[in-house]
Amino acid sequence: MKISSAEFITSNTDYKKCPAPVIPELAFIGRSNVGKSSLINMLVNKKKLAKTSNNPGKTQTINHFKINDKWYLVDLPGYGFAKISQAKRTEWQQMIYDYLKFRKNLVSVFVLIDSRLDPQKNDLDFINQLGEDQIPFGLAFTKADKQTKNKTHRNVSAFMKKLSESWETLPTYFISSAETGEGREDVLNYIEATCAEFKV
Ligand code: GTP
Ligand code: MG
């Protein structure tokens, strides 16, 4: 799929203030620093559209980017960020939870998983919660450029095996790198197909 336009629309802390839910959207979620903002930039080929940082906790709001005038990509704050107060953490969790649960035009969520790590409890817990809430999602394993293909595949297999302990059908997944562009075409095709199912 060709990306002809990608523009920042708004940042919000309340899903009710997000743009009118009249076109489909996909949201990117995952641990702080996993590469959500970087993946969005890689997909739309604009290095500085979503703000990225070496330090976790960069994205703190719900950010809407309009793509090809047809759908939104949504950059969310990460979970598992240690250096915030308990009050702030609870506030973020509530903001994300309400957004995921009540946003009417959310057609799918991308849960990003660091491809360098063994299965992490907070990722598995988050995915299981999506299941309970019946929110559709796909997985993107990030930072594949940082290690050998073999190591990536071992970690992906370990993660999917862990998921198969609680899931009968496994989710669609992609291996990606914001550095090399790996996974771009496949992720965009998934987004296009998923958005095509949306009806107002
Ligand atoms: P928060 O907004 O803090 O939750 O983080 P995030 O998930 O949006 O991560 P972000 O995109 O800001 O990336 C975090 C760091 O990882 C940055 O230094 C990125 O340059 C780096 N990074 C992200 N994706 C990749 C990747 O695929 N490969 C490599 N080598 N580095 C990456
Ligand atoms: Mg971010």
Tab-separated table of N, CA, C and O and ligand atoms in Angstrom, residues 36-37 51 58-59 75-76, ligand 2:
chain	number	residue	atom	x	y	z
A	36	LYS	N	7.059	1.880	19.817
A	36	LYS	CA	5.738	2.181	19.225
A	36	LYS	C	5.815	3.381	18.286
A	36	LYS	O	5.377	3.330	17.134
A	37	SER	N	6.356	4.483	18.807
A	37	SER	CA	6.412	5.712	18.011
A	37	SER	C	7.322	5.500	16.793
A	37	SER	O	7.005	5.942	15.681
A	51	LYS	N	6.859	11.437	18.168
A	51	LYS	CA	8.090	11.742	18.917
A	51	LYS	C	8.658	10.485	19.578
A	51	LYS	O	7.945	9.769	20.276
A	58	LYS	N	8.288	8.530	26.921
A	58	LYS	CA	8.214	9.703	26.058
A	58	LYS	C	6.754	10.038	25.693
A	58	LYS	O	6.313	11.162	25.864
A	59	THR	N	6.022	9.061	25.179
A	59	THR	CA	4.643	9.307	24.767
A	59	THR	C	3.749	9.219	26.002
A	59	THR	O	3.733	8.207	26.691
A	75	ASP	N	-0.831	6.585	18.539
A	75	ASP	CA	0.334	6.304	19.378
A	75	ASP	C	-0.073	6.483	20.842
A	75	ASP	O	-0.572	7.544	21.226
A	76	LEU	N	0.151	5.450	21.629
A	76	LEU	CA	-0.259	5.476	23.044
A	76	LEU	C	0.965	5.438	23.955
A	76	LEU	O	2.048	5.015	23.537
B	2	MG	MG	6.317	6.584	22.186
